[in-house]
PDB file of C-alpha atoms and ligand atoms in Angstrom:
ATOM      1  CA  MET A  95       9.987   4.964  13.279  1.00  0.00           C
ATOM      2  CA  ILE A  96      11.328   3.777   9.966  1.00  0.00           C
ATOM      3  CA  GLU A  97      12.301   0.211   9.214  1.00  0.00           C
ATOM      4  CA  LEU A  98      13.669  -1.146   5.969  1.00  0.00           C
ATOM      5  CA  GLU A  99      13.650  -4.911   5.806  1.00  0.00           C
ATOM      6  CA  ALA A 100      15.742  -6.839   3.264  1.00  0.00           C
ATOM      7  CA  ILE A 101      15.349  -4.275   0.492  1.00  0.00           C
ATOM      8  CA  THR A 102      16.535  -5.138  -3.006  1.00  0.00           C
ATOM      9  CA  LYS A 103      16.047  -2.970  -6.071  1.00  0.00           C
ATOM     10  CA  ILE A 104      16.868  -4.226  -9.533  1.00  0.00           C
ATOM     11  CA  TYR A 105      16.455  -1.765 -12.410  1.00  0.00           C
ATOM     12  CA  THR A 106      15.837  -3.325 -15.787  1.00  0.00           C
ATOM     13  CA  LYS A 107      16.120  -1.691 -19.151  1.00  0.00           C
ATOM     14  CA  GLY A 108      16.732  -2.388 -22.830  1.00  0.00           C
ATOM     15  CA  PHE A 109      15.335  -5.014 -25.148  1.00  0.00           C
ATOM     16  CA  LEU A 110      13.102  -7.418 -23.184  1.00  0.00           C
ATOM     17  CA  ARG A 111      14.387  -5.676 -20.055  1.00  0.00           C
ATOM     18  CA  GLN A 112      17.489  -7.825 -20.198  1.00  0.00           C
ATOM     19  CA  GLN A 113      19.927  -5.260 -18.840  1.00  0.00           C
ATOM     20  CA  LYS A 114      19.761  -5.438 -15.080  1.00  0.00           C
ATOM     21  CA  THR A 115      21.353  -3.198 -12.437  1.00  0.00           C
ATOM     22  CA  THR A 116      21.137  -4.213  -8.800  1.00  0.00           C
ATOM     23  CA  ALA A 117      21.049  -0.732  -7.249  1.00  0.00           C
ATOM     24  CA  VAL A 118      20.236  -1.946  -3.719  1.00  0.00           C
ATOM     25  CA  ASN A 119      21.132  -5.403  -2.534  1.00  0.00           C
ATOM     26  CA  ASN A 120      19.397  -6.871   0.528  1.00  0.00           C
ATOM     27  CA  VAL A 121      19.607  -3.834   2.808  1.00  0.00           C
ATOM     28  CA  SER A 122      18.017  -3.677   6.252  1.00  0.00           C
ATOM     29  CA  LEU A 123      18.116  -0.468   8.299  1.00  0.00           C
ATOM     30  CA  SER A 124      16.090   1.196  10.986  1.00  0.00           C
ATOM     31  CA  ILE A 125      15.915   4.671  12.475  1.00  0.00           C
ATOM     32  CA  LYS A 126      14.292   5.401  15.831  1.00  0.00           C
ATOM     33  CA  LYS A 127      11.948   8.337  16.293  1.00  0.00           C
ATOM     34  CA  GLY A 128      14.030  11.524  16.498  1.00  0.00           C
ATOM     35  CA  GLY A 129      17.130   9.666  15.333  1.00  0.00           C
ATOM     36  CA  SER A 130      19.374  10.576  12.452  1.00  0.00           C
ATOM     37  CA  LEU A 131      21.036   8.065  10.199  1.00  0.00           C
ATOM     38  CA  GLY A 132      23.628   9.066   7.622  1.00  0.00           C
ATOM     39  CA  LEU A 133      23.945   7.076   4.443  1.00  0.00           C
ATOM     40  CA  VAL A 134      27.383   7.528   2.940  1.00  0.00           C
ATOM     41  CA  GLY A 135      28.932   6.097  -0.197  1.00  0.00           C
ATOM     42  CA  GLU A 136      30.343   7.074  -3.550  1.00  0.00           C
ATOM     43  CA  SER A 137      28.201   8.080  -6.497  1.00  0.00           C
ATOM     44  CA  GLY A 138      26.232   5.134  -7.882  1.00  0.00           C
ATOM     45  CA  SER A 139      26.314   3.126  -4.637  1.00  0.00           C
ATOM     46  CA  GLY A 140      22.503   3.152  -4.359  1.00  0.00           C
ATOM     47  CA  LYS A 141      21.891   5.914  -1.777  1.00  0.00           C
ATOM     48  CA  THR A 142      19.233   7.833  -3.697  1.00  0.00           C
ATOM     49  CA  THR A 143      17.414   4.650  -4.664  1.00  0.00           C
ATOM     50  CA  LEU A 144      17.341   3.484  -1.040  1.00  0.00           C
ATOM     51  CA  GLY A 145      16.247   6.923   0.232  1.00  0.00           C
ATOM     52  CA  ARG A 146      13.342   7.018  -2.196  1.00  0.00           C
ATOM     53  CA  ILE A 147      12.329   3.473  -1.368  1.00  0.00           C
ATOM     54  CA  ALA A 148      12.167   4.510   2.315  1.00  0.00           C
ATOM     55  CA  LEU A 149       9.423   6.970   1.288  1.00  0.00           C
ATOM     56  CA  ARG A 150       7.900   4.533  -1.182  1.00  0.00           C
ATOM     57  CA  LEU A 151       8.564   6.976  -3.998  1.00  0.00           C
ATOM     58  CA  ILE A 152      10.227   4.007  -5.717  1.00  0.00           C
ATOM     59  CA  GLU A 153       8.948   0.446  -5.388  1.00  0.00           C
ATOM     60  CA  PRO A 154      11.547  -2.051  -4.163  1.00  0.00           C
ATOM     61  CA  THR A 155      11.866  -5.270  -6.144  1.00  0.00           C
ATOM     62  CA  ILE A 156      11.926  -7.188  -2.852  1.00  0.00           C
ATOM     63  CA  GLY A 157      11.521  -6.071   0.750  1.00  0.00           C
ATOM     64  CA  THR A 158       9.328  -4.199   3.190  1.00  0.00           C
ATOM     65  CA  VAL A 159       9.238  -0.614   4.431  1.00  0.00           C
ATOM     66  CA  ARG A 160       7.585   0.181   7.737  1.00  0.00           C
ATOM     67  CA  PHE A 161       6.782   3.708   8.823  1.00  0.00           C
ATOM     68  CA  ASP A 162       5.640   4.150  12.420  1.00  0.00           C
ATOM     69  CA  GLY A 163       4.698   0.456  12.496  1.00  0.00           C
ATOM     70  CA  VAL A 164       2.662   0.658   9.272  1.00  0.00           C
ATOM     71  CA  ASN A 165       3.716  -1.559   6.372  1.00  0.00           C
ATOM     72  CA  LEU A 166       3.887   0.938   3.500  1.00  0.00           C
ATOM     73  CA  MET A 167       3.992  -1.858   0.942  1.00  0.00           C
ATOM     74  CA  ALA A 168       0.529  -3.012   2.006  1.00  0.00           C
ATOM     75  CA  LEU A 169      -1.123   0.429   1.731  1.00  0.00           C
ATOM     76  CA  SER A 170      -3.590   1.377  -0.969  1.00  0.00           C
ATOM     77  CA  ARG A 171      -2.958   4.490  -3.034  1.00  0.00           C
ATOM     78  CA  SER A 172      -5.380   6.540  -0.959  1.00  0.00           C
ATOM     79  CA  ALA A 173      -3.998   5.285   2.361  1.00  0.00           C
ATOM     80  CA  LEU A 174      -0.495   6.107   1.140  1.00  0.00           C
ATOM     81  CA  ARG A 175      -1.632   9.576   0.148  1.00  0.00           C
ATOM     82  CA  GLN A 176      -2.986  10.086   3.667  1.00  0.00           C
ATOM     83  CA  ILE A 177       0.385   9.256   5.167  1.00  0.00           C
ATOM     84  CA  ARG A 178       2.446  11.279   2.608  1.00  0.00           C
ATOM     85  CA  PRO A 179       2.651  14.619   4.488  1.00  0.00           C
ATOM     86  CA  ARG A 180       4.248  12.810   7.437  1.00  0.00           C
ATOM     87  CA  MET A 181       7.247  11.741   5.338  1.00  0.00           C
ATOM     88  CA  GLN A 182       9.036  14.117   3.018  1.00  0.00           C
ATOM     89  CA  ILE A 183      12.140  14.538   0.904  1.00  0.00           C
ATOM     90  CA  VAL A 184      14.593  17.424   0.543  1.00  0.00           C
ATOM     91  CA  PHE A 185      16.371  17.295  -2.810  1.00  0.00           C
ATOM     92  CA  GLN A 186      19.914  18.260  -3.659  1.00  0.00           C
ATOM     93  CA  ASP A 187      18.768  20.953  -6.053  1.00  0.00           C
ATOM     94  CA  PRO A 188      16.125  23.333  -4.613  1.00  0.00           C
ATOM     95  CA  ASP A 189      14.994  24.200  -8.146  1.00  0.00           C
ATOM     96  CA  THR A 190      13.480  20.706  -8.341  1.00  0.00           C
ATOM     97  CA  SER A 191      10.875  21.625  -5.758  1.00  0.00           C
ATOM     98  CA  LEU A 192      10.319  25.338  -6.477  1.00  0.00           C
ATOM     99  CA  ASP A 193       8.067  26.563  -9.275  1.00  0.00           C
ATOM    100  CA  PRO A 194       9.901  29.464 -10.967  1.00  0.00           C
ATOM    101  CA  ARG A 195       6.578  31.218 -11.678  1.00  0.00           C
ATOM    102  CA  MET A 196       5.602  31.377  -8.017  1.00  0.00           C
ATOM    103  CA  THR A 197       6.798  33.900  -5.466  1.00  0.00           C
ATOM    104  CA  VAL A 198       8.493  32.556  -2.397  1.00  0.00           C
ATOM    105  CA  ARG A 199       5.294  33.247  -0.448  1.00  0.00           C
ATOM    106  CA  GLU A 200       3.259  31.172  -2.898  1.00  0.00           C
ATOM    107  CA  CYS A 201       5.816  28.358  -2.875  1.00  0.00           C
ATOM    108  CA  ILE A 202       5.462  28.011   0.886  1.00  0.00           C
ATOM    109  CA  ALA A 203       1.705  28.611   0.982  1.00  0.00           C
ATOM    110  CA  GLU A 204       1.048  25.947  -1.664  1.00  0.00           C
ATOM    111  CA  PRO A 205       1.374  22.844   0.545  1.00  0.00           C
ATOM    112  CA  LEU A 206      -0.722  24.572   3.223  1.00  0.00           C
ATOM    113  CA  LYS A 207      -3.425  25.056   0.593  1.00  0.00           C
ATOM    114  CA  ILE A 208      -3.207  21.629  -1.012  1.00  0.00           C
ATOM    115  CA  TRP A 209      -3.406  19.814   2.312  1.00  0.00           C
ATOM    116  CA  ASN A 210      -5.790  22.322   3.829  1.00  0.00           C
ATOM    117  CA  LEU A 211      -3.589  22.649   6.897  1.00  0.00           C
ATOM    118  CA  VAL A 212      -4.591  26.115   8.094  1.00  0.00           C
ATOM    119  CA  GLU A 213      -7.600  28.347   7.561  1.00  0.00           C
ATOM    120  CA  PRO A 214      -7.084  30.654   4.555  1.00  0.00           C
ATOM    121  CA  GLN A 215      -7.021  33.747   6.786  1.00  0.00           C
ATOM    122  CA  ASP A 216      -4.212  32.221   8.894  1.00  0.00           C
ATOM    123  CA  ARG A 217      -2.063  31.197   5.942  1.00  0.00           C
ATOM    124  CA  GLU A 218       0.043  34.345   5.760  1.00  0.00           C
ATOM    125  CA  ASP A 219       0.899  34.065   9.468  1.00  0.00           C
ATOM    126  CA  ARG A 220       1.920  30.449   9.031  1.00  0.00           C
ATOM    127  CA  VAL A 221       4.081  31.319   6.008  1.00  0.00           C
ATOM    128  CA  LEU A 222       5.831  34.017   8.060  1.00  0.00           C
ATOM    129  CA  GLU A 223       6.302  31.565  10.926  1.00  0.00           C
ATOM    130  CA  LEU A 224       7.929  29.075   8.535  1.00  0.00           C
ATOM    131  CA  PHE A 225      10.033  31.869   7.095  1.00  0.00           C
ATOM    132  CA  ASP A 226      11.320  32.599  10.563  1.00  0.00           C
ATOM    133  CA  LEU A 227      11.924  28.898  11.296  1.00  0.00           C
ATOM    134  CA  VAL A 228      14.278  28.568   8.311  1.00  0.00           C
ATOM    135  CA  GLY A 229      16.004  31.875   9.014  1.00  0.00           C
ATOM    136  CA  LEU A 230      14.760  33.909   6.039  1.00  0.00           C
ATOM    137  CA  GLN A 231      14.271  37.679   6.169  1.00  0.00           C
ATOM    138  CA  PRO A 232      10.562  38.576   5.752  1.00  0.00           C
ATOM    139  CA  ASP A 233      11.362  41.102   3.010  1.00  0.00           C
ATOM    140  CA  LEU A 234      12.245  38.235   0.634  1.00  0.00           C
ATOM    141  CA  ILE A 235       8.685  36.952   0.676  1.00  0.00           C
ATOM    142  CA  GLY A 236       7.537  38.610  -2.550  1.00  0.00           C
ATOM    143  CA  ARG A 237      10.540  37.514  -4.617  1.00  0.00           C
ATOM    144  CA  PHE A 238      10.744  34.804  -7.229  1.00  0.00           C
ATOM    145  CA  PRO A 239      13.171  31.891  -6.859  1.00  0.00           C
ATOM    146  CA  PHE A 240      15.534  33.358  -9.476  1.00  0.00           C
ATOM    147  CA  GLU A 241      15.789  36.540  -7.397  1.00  0.00           C
ATOM    148  CA  ILE A 242      17.278  34.807  -4.348  1.00  0.00           C
ATOM    149  CA  SER A 243      20.525  32.909  -3.708  1.00  0.00           C
ATOM    150  CA  GLY A 244      21.010  29.145  -3.784  1.00  0.00           C
ATOM    151  CA  GLY A 245      21.176  28.963   0.000  1.00  0.00           C
ATOM    152  CA  GLN A 246      17.983  30.995   0.338  1.00  0.00           C
ATOM    153  CA  LYS A 247      16.265  28.741  -2.204  1.00  0.00           C
ATOM    154  CA  GLN A 248      17.195  25.666  -0.218  1.00  0.00           C
ATOM    155  CA  ARG A 249      15.729  27.354   2.888  1.00  0.00           C
ATOM    156  CA  VAL A 250      12.492  27.975   0.982  1.00  0.00           C
ATOM    157  CA  ALA A 251      12.429  24.336  -0.165  1.00  0.00           C
ATOM    158  CA  LEU A 252      12.929  23.332   3.462  1.00  0.00           C
ATOM    159  CA  ALA A 253      10.099  25.627   4.616  1.00  0.00           C
ATOM    160  CA  ARG A 254       7.789  23.985   2.065  1.00  0.00           C
ATOM    161  CA  VAL A 255       8.580  20.592   3.503  1.00  0.00           C
ATOM    162  CA  LEU A 256       8.267  21.784   7.114  1.00  0.00           C
ATOM    163  CA  ALA A 257       4.867  23.333   6.308  1.00  0.00           C
ATOM    164  CA  LEU A 258       3.543  19.773   6.412  1.00  0.00           C
ATOM    165  CA  SER A 259       4.954  19.132   9.915  1.00  0.00           C
ATOM    166  CA  PRO A 260       6.589  15.904   8.761  1.00  0.00           C
ATOM    167  CA  GLU A 261       7.877  13.289  11.192  1.00  0.00           C
ATOM    168  CA  PHE A 262      10.377  11.714   8.821  1.00  0.00           C
ATOM    169  CA  ILE A 263      12.613  13.434   6.274  1.00  0.00           C
ATOM    170  CA  VAL A 264      14.989  12.067   3.681  1.00  0.00           C
ATOM    171  CA  ALA A 265      17.589  14.715   2.831  1.00  0.00           C
ATOM    172  CA  ASP A 266      19.429  13.631  -0.323  1.00  0.00           C
ATOM    173  CA  GLU A 267      22.730  15.558  -0.483  1.00  0.00           C
ATOM    174  CA  PRO A 268      20.780  18.730   0.458  1.00  0.00           C
ATOM    175  CA  THR A 269      23.796  21.025   0.327  1.00  0.00           C
ATOM    176  CA  ALA A 270      25.830  19.455  -2.472  1.00  0.00           C
ATOM    177  CA  ALA A 271      24.629  22.090  -4.970  1.00  0.00           C
ATOM    178  CA  LEU A 272      25.489  25.022  -2.667  1.00  0.00           C
ATOM    179  CA  ASP A 273      28.608  27.119  -2.334  1.00  0.00           C
ATOM    180  CA  LEU A 274      30.923  25.851   0.373  1.00  0.00           C
ATOM    181  CA  SER A 275      30.439  29.045   2.376  1.00  0.00           C
ATOM    182  CA  VAL A 276      26.680  28.525   2.752  1.00  0.00           C
ATOM    183  CA  GLN A 277      26.739  24.737   3.095  1.00  0.00           C
ATOM    184  CA  ALA A 278      27.628  24.904   6.776  1.00  0.00           C
ATOM    185  CA  GLN A 279      24.796  27.326   7.545  1.00  0.00           C
ATOM    186  CA  VAL A 280      22.168  25.198   5.833  1.00  0.00           C
ATOM    187  CA  LEU A 281      23.489  22.047   7.498  1.00  0.00           C
ATOM    188  CA  SER A 282      23.345  23.592  10.939  1.00  0.00           C
ATOM    189  CA  LEU A 283      19.821  24.840  10.196  1.00  0.00           C
ATOM    190  CA  ILE A 284      18.695  21.317   9.297  1.00  0.00           C
ATOM    191  CA  LYS A 285      20.339  19.961  12.435  1.00  0.00           C
ATOM    192  CA  THR A 286      18.698  22.594  14.654  1.00  0.00           C
ATOM    193  CA  ILE A 287      15.253  21.964  13.185  1.00  0.00           C
ATOM    194  CA  GLN A 288      15.715  18.223  13.461  1.00  0.00           C
ATOM    195  CA  LYS A 289      16.448  18.486  17.182  1.00  0.00           C
ATOM    196  CA  LYS A 290      13.772  21.098  17.824  1.00  0.00           C
ATOM    197  CA  THR A 291      10.965  19.171  16.128  1.00  0.00           C
ATOM    198  CA  ASN A 292      12.210  15.658  16.984  1.00  0.00           C
ATOM    199  CA  LEU A 293      12.369  14.767  13.306  1.00  0.00           C
ATOM    200  CA  THR A 294      13.537  11.372  12.191  1.00  0.00           C
ATOM    201  CA  LEU A 295      16.202  11.980   9.554  1.00  0.00           C
ATOM    202  CA  LEU A 296      17.758   9.894   6.813  1.00  0.00           C
ATOM    203  CA  PHE A 297      20.638  12.041   5.624  1.00  0.00           C
ATOM    204  CA  ILE A 298      22.406  11.109   2.398  1.00  0.00           C
ATOM    205  CA  SER A 299      25.896  12.340   1.624  1.00  0.00           C
ATOM    206  CA  HIS A 300      29.109  11.210   0.002  1.00  0.00           C
ATOM    207  CA  ASP A 301      30.988  13.100   2.744  1.00  0.00           C
ATOM    208  CA  LEU A 302      31.661  11.347   6.053  1.00  0.00           C
ATOM    209  CA  GLN A 303      32.630  14.586   7.785  1.00  0.00           C
ATOM    210  CA  ILE A 304      29.228  16.102   7.027  1.00  0.00           C
ATOM    211  CA  ILE A 305      27.556  12.928   8.296  1.00  0.00           C
ATOM    212  CA  GLU A 306      29.587  13.165  11.506  1.00  0.00           C
ATOM    213  CA  GLN A 307      28.214  16.651  12.038  1.00  0.00           C
ATOM    214  CA  MET A 308      24.608  15.691  11.239  1.00  0.00           C
ATOM    215  CA  CYS A 309      23.957  12.139  12.406  1.00  0.00           C
ATOM    216  CA  ASP A 310      24.092   9.823  15.438  1.00  0.00           C
ATOM    217  CA  THR A 311      24.681   6.764  13.276  1.00  0.00           C
ATOM    218  CA  VAL A 312      26.149   6.136   9.875  1.00  0.00           C
ATOM    219  CA  ALA A 313      25.709   3.322   7.377  1.00  0.00           C
ATOM    220  CA  VAL A 314      28.367   2.949   4.697  1.00  0.00           C
ATOM    221  CA  MET A 315      26.967   1.878   1.355  1.00  0.00           C
ATOM    222  CA  HIS A 316      29.021   0.219  -1.358  1.00  0.00           C
ATOM    223  CA  LYS A 317      27.658  -1.305  -4.572  1.00  0.00           C
ATOM    224  CA  GLY A 318      24.123  -1.441  -3.188  1.00  0.00           C
ATOM    225  CA  ALA A 319      24.990  -3.064   0.135  1.00  0.00           C
ATOM    226  CA  ILE A 320      25.669  -1.745   3.643  1.00  0.00           C
ATOM    227  CA  VAL A 321      29.254  -2.694   4.423  1.00  0.00           C
ATOM    228  CA  GLU A 322      29.534  -1.061   7.824  1.00  0.00           C
ATOM    229  CA  GLN A 323      27.363   0.690  10.392  1.00  0.00           C
ATOM    230  CA  GLY A 324      28.148   2.532  13.630  1.00  0.00           C
ATOM    231  CA  THR A 325      28.714   5.944  15.173  1.00  0.00           C
ATOM    232  CA  PRO A 326      30.325   8.442  12.791  1.00  0.00           C
ATOM    233  CA  ARG A 327      33.174   8.997  15.218  1.00  0.00           C
ATOM    234  CA  GLY A 328      33.882   5.328  15.685  1.00  0.00           C
ATOM    235  CA  ILE A 329      33.884   4.719  11.970  1.00  0.00           C
ATOM    236  CA  LEU A 330      36.111   7.695  11.185  1.00  0.00           C
ATOM    237  CA  ARG A 331      38.591   6.613  13.859  1.00  0.00           C
ATOM    238  CA  ASP A 332      38.548   2.912  13.279  1.00  0.00           C
ATOM    239  CA  PRO A 333      36.973   1.836  10.001  1.00  0.00           C
ATOM    240  CA  LYS A 334      36.516  -1.936   9.803  1.00  0.00           C
ATOM    241  CA  ASP A 335      35.781  -2.187   6.113  1.00  0.00           C
ATOM    242  CA  PRO A 336      38.479  -1.445   3.508  1.00  0.00           C
ATOM    243  CA  TYR A 337      35.947   0.493   1.420  1.00  0.00           C
ATOM    244  CA  THR A 338      35.244   2.820   4.364  1.00  0.00           C
ATOM    245  CA  GLN A 339      38.979   3.439   4.700  1.00  0.00           C
ATOM    246  CA  LYS A 340      39.059   4.361   1.013  1.00  0.00           C
ATOM    247  CA  LEU A 341      36.212   6.849   1.517  1.00  0.00           C
ATOM    248  CA  ILE A 342      38.049   8.456   4.425  1.00  0.00           C
ATOM    249  CA  ASP A 343      41.309   8.707   2.471  1.00  0.00           C
ATOM    250  CA  ALA A 344      39.474  10.255  -0.477  1.00  0.00           C
ATOM    251  CA  ALA A 345      37.879  12.830   1.855  1.00  0.00           C
ATOM    252  CA  TYR A 346      41.282  13.854   3.235  1.00  0.00           C
ATOM    253  CA  GLU A 347      42.651  14.174  -0.268  1.00  0.00           C
ATOM    254  CA  SER A 348      39.816  16.419  -1.443  1.00  0.00           C
ATOM    255  CA  GLU A 349      40.226  18.571   1.670  1.00  0.00           C
ATOM    256  CA  ALA A 350      43.908  19.058   0.983  1.00  0.00           C
ATOM    257  CA  TRP A 351      42.979  19.899  -2.556  1.00  0.00           C
ATOM    258  CA  LEU A 352      40.494  22.527  -1.346  1.00  0.00           C
ATOM    259  CA  GLY A 353      43.242  23.941   0.827  1.00  0.00           C
ATOM    260  CA  LYS A 354      41.273  23.453   4.078  1.00  0.00           C
TER     261      LYS A 354
HETATM  262  P1  ADP B 297      23.682   7.184  -5.602  1.00  0.00           P
HETATM  263  O1  ADP B 297      22.552   8.036  -5.128  1.00  0.00           O
HETATM  264  O2  ADP B 297      24.467   6.557  -4.495  1.00  0.00           O
HETATM  265  O3  ADP B 297      24.581   7.913  -6.557  1.00  0.00           O
HETATM  266  P2  ADP B 297      21.692   5.774  -7.196  1.00  0.00           P
HETATM  267  O4  ADP B 297      20.679   5.190  -6.278  1.00  0.00           O
HETATM  268  O5  ADP B 297      21.320   7.025  -7.884  1.00  0.00           O
HETATM  269  O6  ADP B 297      23.077   5.945  -6.408  1.00  0.00           O
HETATM  270  O7  ADP B 297      22.075   4.709  -8.300  1.00  0.00           O
HETATM  271  C1  ADP B 297      22.452   3.364  -7.999  1.00  0.00           C
HETATM  272  C2  ADP B 297      22.626   2.552  -9.301  1.00  0.00           C
HETATM  273  O8  ADP B 297      21.350   2.389  -9.928  1.00  0.00           O
HETATM  274  C3  ADP B 297      23.501   3.227 -10.338  1.00  0.00           C
HETATM  275  O9  ADP B 297      24.208   2.213 -11.006  1.00  0.00           O
HETATM  276  C4  ADP B 297      22.521   3.903 -11.263  1.00  0.00           C
HETATM  277  O10 ADP B 297      23.056   4.019 -12.557  1.00  0.00           O
HETATM  278  C5  ADP B 297      21.346   2.944 -11.236  1.00  0.00           C
HETATM  279  N1  ADP B 297      20.049   3.647 -11.420  1.00  0.00           N
HETATM  280  C6  ADP B 297      19.557   4.651 -10.639  1.00  0.00           C
HETATM  281  N2  ADP B 297      18.334   5.046 -11.071  1.00  0.00           N
HETATM  282  C7  ADP B 297      18.045   4.268 -12.153  1.00  0.00           C
HETATM  283  C8  ADP B 297      16.916   4.179 -13.043  1.00  0.00           C
HETATM  284  N3  ADP B 297      15.853   4.952 -12.885  1.00  0.00           N
HETATM  285  N4  ADP B 297      16.987   3.260 -14.045  1.00  0.00           N
HETATM  286  C9  ADP B 297      18.055   2.465 -14.208  1.00  0.00           C
HETATM  287  N5  ADP B 297      19.130   2.487 -13.386  1.00  0.00           N
HETATM  288  C10 ADP B 297      19.145   3.372 -12.383  1.00  0.00           C
HETATM  289 MG1   MG B 298      22.221  10.096  -5.350  1.00  0.00          MG
END
């Protein structure tokens, strides 16, 4: 479904663009249709850059991205636009994707309108259907984003994405901004929807335990490169790379600190 081939991204900045950061260094990955791959690594390891490259929201310096057999790098702007609804991103902070001046109903109806996905008279029904899919109570529909909780906002953001019936989703730390108590609910919602709609998922997290819960495979990213790949269980039990071991140790420490 999604194939990344030898992706490198070098950011340049400063005078004559002389300052260079290699955010992603020669990474190849693939995810089968309906599969879920977790990308784990500490902050600054290149996860967000790689996730956005997979959707061609960022151009790689070198490398190829294939979506459903189509080379995204070779597509024209208009051909890329055609394919856009099929691949979507869920951000860490739902406020990024919700317009504070729109009611929740309008937020979810907007993509339906823009992409002309349902007849205008059927829009309200579709919005309610999406509401139900993400587990929101219908009485919230007239509220503004600031009138609902963080968890509810992330459900609305998810409904907006699902309105497009995407086949591939990049979820970039989708629960990192939420209270611990609601994180689990939103994660299990994403998992349920992924299974139900056979979504292909690239799930980004700095937390291996969350990845274990969400994904069939995990790729460990360190300084822009993939240092290890396998099943989450296998990697948690028997990490081959010293960096992975460090990630696991850090996770146990933070858990103890949280008093889990
Ligand atoms: P992660 O999501 O794992 O925290 P990022 O992909 O955000 O990692 O960042 C990887 C590296 O690239 C970091 O060193 C970061 O500072 C750098 N970087 C990210 N975005 C930009 C940008 N737009 N311009 C310059 N450097 C960037
Ligand atoms: Mg990031």
